[in-house]
mmCIF file of C-alpha atoms in Angstrom:
data_model
loop_
_atom_site.group_PDB
_atom_site.id
_atom_site.type_symbol
_atom_site.label_atom_id
_atom_site.label_comp_id
_atom_site.label_asym_id
_atom_site.label_seq_id
_atom_site.Cartn_x
_atom_site.Cartn_y
_atom_site.Cartn_z
ATOM 1 C CA UNK M 1 -26.019 -7.890 -1.586
ATOM 2 C CA UNK M 2 -24.501 -11.093 -1.672
ATOM 3 C CA UNK M 3 -20.340 -11.158 -1.716
ATOM 4 C CA UNK M 4 -20.272 -11.904 -5.531
ATOM 5 C CA UNK M 5 -22.436 -8.704 -6.623
ATOM 6 C CA UNK M 6 -20.390 -6.710 -3.894
ATOM 7 C CA UNK M 7 -16.882 -7.937 -5.695
ATOM 8 C CA UNK M 8 -18.487 -7.241 -9.153
ATOM 9 C CA UNK M 9 -19.658 -3.916 -8.020
ATOM 10 C CA UNK M 10 -16.208 -2.966 -7.016
ATOM 11 C CA UNK M 11 -14.300 -4.593 -10.086
ATOM 12 C CA UNK M 12 -16.845 -2.493 -12.136
ATOM 13 C CA UNK M 13 -16.599 0.605 -10.281
ATOM 14 C CA UNK M 14 -12.641 0.401 -10.349
ATOM 15 C CA UNK M 15 -12.534 -0.259 -14.279
ATOM 16 C CA UNK M 16 -14.679 2.795 -14.638
ATOM 17 C CA UNK M 17 -13.062 4.858 -12.187
ATOM 18 C CA UNK M 18 -9.588 4.211 -13.558
ATOM 19 C CA UNK M 19 -10.356 4.227 -17.354
ATOM 20 C CA UNK M 20 -12.173 7.673 -16.495
ATOM 21 C CA UNK M 21 -9.519 9.441 -14.963
ATOM 22 C CA UNK M 22 -6.715 7.987 -17.421
ATOM 23 C CA UNK M 23 -8.781 9.041 -20.499
ATOM 24 C CA UNK M 24 -9.900 12.445 -18.789
ATOM 25 C CA UNK M 25 -6.284 13.294 -18.240
ATOM 26 C CA UNK M 26 -4.626 12.246 -21.140
ATOM 27 C CA UNK M 27 -7.433 13.556 -24.008
ATOM 28 C CA UNK M 28 -9.234 16.066 -22.136
ATOM 29 C CA UNK M 29 -6.248 18.175 -20.532
ATOM 30 C CA UNK M 30 -2.524 19.132 -21.701
ATOM 31 C CA UNK M 31 -0.767 17.453 -19.081
ATOM 32 C CA UNK M 32 1.192 15.490 -21.495
ATOM 33 C CA UNK M 33 2.487 18.737 -22.867
ATOM 34 C CA UNK M 34 2.348 21.078 -19.705
ATOM 35 C CA UNK M 35 3.122 18.580 -16.641
ATOM 36 C CA UNK M 36 4.008 18.164 -13.997
ATOM 37 C CA UNK M 37 1.159 19.582 -12.151
ATOM 38 C CA UNK M 38 1.848 20.233 -8.429
ATOM 39 C CA UNK M 39 -1.601 19.508 -6.853
ATOM 40 C CA UNK M 40 -0.742 19.375 -3.274
ATOM 41 C CA UNK M 41 2.967 19.941 -1.781
ATOM 42 C CA UNK M 42 2.929 16.263 -1.477
ATOM 43 C CA UNK M 43 1.766 15.326 -4.989
ATOM 44 C CA UNK M 44 1.855 15.726 -8.705
ATOM 45 C CA UNK M 45 -0.168 14.742 -11.475
ATOM 46 C CA UNK M 46 2.665 13.711 -14.313
ATOM 47 C CA UNK M 47 2.582 11.308 -17.197
ATOM 48 C CA UNK M 48 4.655 8.284 -17.048
ATOM 49 C CA UNK M 49 4.199 5.203 -19.393
ATOM 50 C CA UNK M 50 4.826 1.935 -17.473
ATOM 51 C CA UNK M 51 5.863 -0.957 -20.112
ATOM 52 C CA UNK M 52 6.542 -2.762 -17.023
ATOM 53 C CA UNK M 53 4.645 -4.316 -13.930
ATOM 54 C CA UNK M 54 4.628 -3.217 -10.740
ATOM 55 C CA UNK M 55 7.201 -0.309 -9.562
ATOM 56 C CA UNK M 56 8.524 -0.457 -13.171
ATOM 57 C CA UNK M 57 10.074 -4.162 -12.943
ATOM 58 C CA UNK M 58 10.272 -6.035 -16.082
ATOM 59 C CA UNK M 59 10.198 -3.162 -18.529
ATOM 60 C CA UNK M 60 8.971 -4.862 -21.726
ATOM 61 C CA UNK M 61 10.001 -2.693 -25.122
ATOM 62 C CA UNK M 62 8.613 -5.566 -27.521
ATOM 63 C CA UNK M 63 5.469 -6.591 -28.876
ATOM 64 C CA UNK M 64 5.416 -10.471 -27.272
ATOM 65 C CA UNK M 65 6.382 -9.029 -23.526
ATOM 66 C CA UNK M 66 3.402 -6.426 -23.748
ATOM 67 C CA UNK M 67 0.718 -8.980 -25.099
ATOM 68 C CA UNK M 68 2.182 -11.750 -22.447
ATOM 69 C CA UNK M 69 1.482 -9.163 -19.949
ATOM 70 C CA UNK M 70 -1.934 -8.380 -21.344
ATOM 71 C CA UNK M 71 -2.595 -12.497 -21.054
ATOM 72 C CA UNK M 72 -1.265 -12.719 -17.834
ATOM 73 C CA UNK M 73 -3.639 -9.717 -16.347
ATOM 74 C CA UNK M 74 -6.452 -11.399 -18.127
ATOM 75 C CA UNK M 75 -5.714 -14.981 -16.730
ATOM 76 C CA UNK M 76 -5.170 -13.417 -13.141
ATOM 77 C CA UNK M 77 -8.875 -11.579 -13.830
ATOM 78 C CA UNK M 78 -10.243 -14.867 -14.731
ATOM 79 C CA UNK M 79 -8.863 -16.763 -11.691
ATOM 80 C CA UNK M 80 -9.674 -14.193 -9.337
ATOM 81 C CA UNK M 81 -13.166 -13.617 -10.478
ATOM 82 C CA UNK M 82 -13.884 -17.674 -10.232
ATOM 83 C CA UNK M 83 -12.318 -17.337 -6.806
ATOM 84 C CA UNK M 84 -14.870 -14.271 -6.154
ATOM 85 C CA UNK M 85 -17.801 -16.233 -7.182
ATOM 86 C CA UNK M 86 -16.738 -18.629 -4.157
ATOM 87 C CA UNK M 87 -16.198 -16.002 -1.655
ATOM 88 C CA UNK M 88 -17.943 -16.552 1.591
ATOM 89 C CA UNK M 89 -17.514 -12.815 2.797
ATOM 90 C CA UNK M 90 -18.085 -9.385 1.216
ATOM 91 C CA UNK M 91 -14.537 -8.139 2.307
ATOM 92 C CA UNK M 92 -12.923 -11.223 0.315
ATOM 93 C CA UNK M 93 -15.457 -10.598 -2.732
ATOM 94 C CA UNK M 94 -14.621 -6.804 -2.783
ATOM 95 C CA UNK M 95 -10.949 -7.323 -2.226
ATOM 96 C CA UNK M 96 -11.073 -9.425 -5.303
ATOM 97 C CA UNK M 97 -13.166 -7.417 -7.362
ATOM 98 C CA UNK M 98 -10.504 -4.356 -6.566
ATOM 99 C CA UNK M 99 -7.553 -6.232 -8.196
ATOM 100 C CA UNK M 100 -9.590 -7.706 -11.206
ATOM 101 C CA UNK M 101 -10.911 -4.201 -12.063
ATOM 102 C CA UNK M 102 -7.306 -2.871 -11.181
ATOM 103 C CA UNK M 103 -5.785 -5.521 -13.403
ATOM 104 C CA UNK M 104 -8.469 -5.421 -16.312
ATOM 105 C CA UNK M 105 -7.662 -1.397 -16.163
ATOM 106 C CA UNK M 106 -4.095 -1.657 -16.771
ATOM 107 C CA UNK M 107 -4.751 -4.397 -19.447
ATOM 108 C CA UNK M 108 -6.749 -2.212 -21.419
ATOM 109 C CA UNK M 109 -4.095 0.378 -21.364
ATOM 110 C CA UNK M 110 -1.221 -1.914 -22.268
ATOM 111 C CA UNK M 111 -3.564 -3.352 -25.241
ATOM 112 C CA UNK M 112 -4.560 0.113 -26.455
ATOM 113 C CA UNK M 113 -1.014 1.981 -25.974
ATOM 114 C CA UNK M 114 1.590 -0.762 -25.317
ATOM 115 C CA UNK M 115 2.261 0.930 -21.610
ATOM 116 C CA UNK M 116 0.270 1.729 -18.699
ATOM 117 C CA UNK M 117 -0.716 5.447 -18.086
ATOM 118 C CA UNK M 118 0.524 6.123 -14.479
ATOM 119 C CA UNK M 119 -0.188 9.870 -13.404
ATOM 120 C CA UNK M 120 0.022 10.240 -9.700
ATOM 121 C CA UNK M 121 3.334 11.009 -7.999
ATOM 122 C CA UNK M 122 3.442 11.260 -4.203
ATOM 123 C CA UNK M 123 6.676 12.782 -2.653
ATOM 124 C CA UNK M 124 7.729 14.609 0.782
ATOM 125 C CA UNK M 125 11.233 16.533 0.750
ATOM 126 C CA UNK M 126 13.940 14.040 -0.760
ATOM 127 C CA UNK M 127 11.150 10.793 -0.650
ATOM 128 C CA UNK M 128 9.323 9.901 -3.745
ATOM 129 C CA UNK M 129 6.762 7.079 -4.232
ATOM 130 C CA UNK M 130 6.463 5.352 -7.628
ATOM 131 C CA UNK M 131 3.964 6.886 -9.942
ATOM 132 C CA UNK M 132 0.551 4.901 -9.915
ATOM 133 C CA UNK M 133 -3.108 5.060 -11.100
ATOM 134 C CA UNK M 134 -6.387 4.247 -9.723
ATOM 135 C CA UNK M 135 -5.907 0.815 -11.009
ATOM 136 C CA UNK M 136 -2.634 0.532 -9.369
ATOM 137 C CA UNK M 137 -4.207 1.807 -5.879
ATOM 138 C CA UNK M 138 -7.145 -0.628 -6.026
ATOM 139 C CA UNK M 139 -4.922 -3.504 -6.521
ATOM 140 C CA UNK M 140 -2.985 -2.571 -3.421
ATOM 141 C CA UNK M 141 -6.275 -1.944 -1.383
ATOM 142 C CA UNK M 142 -7.343 -5.412 -2.873
ATOM 143 C CA UNK M 143 -4.085 -6.939 -1.481
ATOM 144 C CA UNK M 144 -4.671 -5.109 1.995
ATOM 145 C CA UNK M 145 -8.201 -6.686 2.056
ATOM 146 C CA UNK M 146 -7.040 -9.921 1.317
ATOM 147 C CA UNK M 147 -4.583 -10.205 4.020
ATOM 148 C CA UNK M 148 -7.201 -8.301 6.507
ATOM 149 C CA UNK M 149 -9.633 -11.319 5.245
ATOM 150 C CA UNK M 150 -7.182 -14.295 5.854
ATOM 151 C CA UNK M 151 -6.600 -12.530 9.436
ATOM 152 C CA UNK M 152 -10.218 -13.113 10.534
ATOM 153 C CA UNK M 153 -11.323 -15.909 12.516
ATOM 154 C CA UNK M 154 -12.562 -18.935 9.947
ATOM 155 C CA UNK M 155 -15.895 -20.038 11.034
ATOM 156 C CA UNK M 156 -16.459 -23.804 10.933
ATOM 157 C CA UNK M 157 -19.516 -25.041 8.879
ATOM 158 C CA UNK M 158 -21.276 -27.797 10.645
ATOM 159 C CA UNK M 159 -19.348 -27.625 13.995
#
């Protein structure tokens, strides 16, 4: 499988899994009315509508901010997809695909609902991590992949 196809598959799988989990929890359960649900001693399912970006930064209450964030997500997805077509390794292409799929999943939420549907809350004792979704996890995994790819020794062409 070519790197681009692997990246495209990662983007599609991320987008489908992200939207399936969000739609399943939002429309297929009563989590909105009865949550949070404890699923493990360290994890809950809870409904949080994030009108900002990562970690709830830059909260947008108005329509202009919402659509600017949608446009930014789409522009980033296009740029990263172009980079993915030029990726020389599967690791790089898959990392980019994870980020693209996550960005598109969150952009769909923002366009449809005005906010991103986050639902996974990890915690231990008094420590609490921010609430996130599959798209957010994929974006983080993609960034880790980019870092790992950048640490690999470069192969010189024609040397």
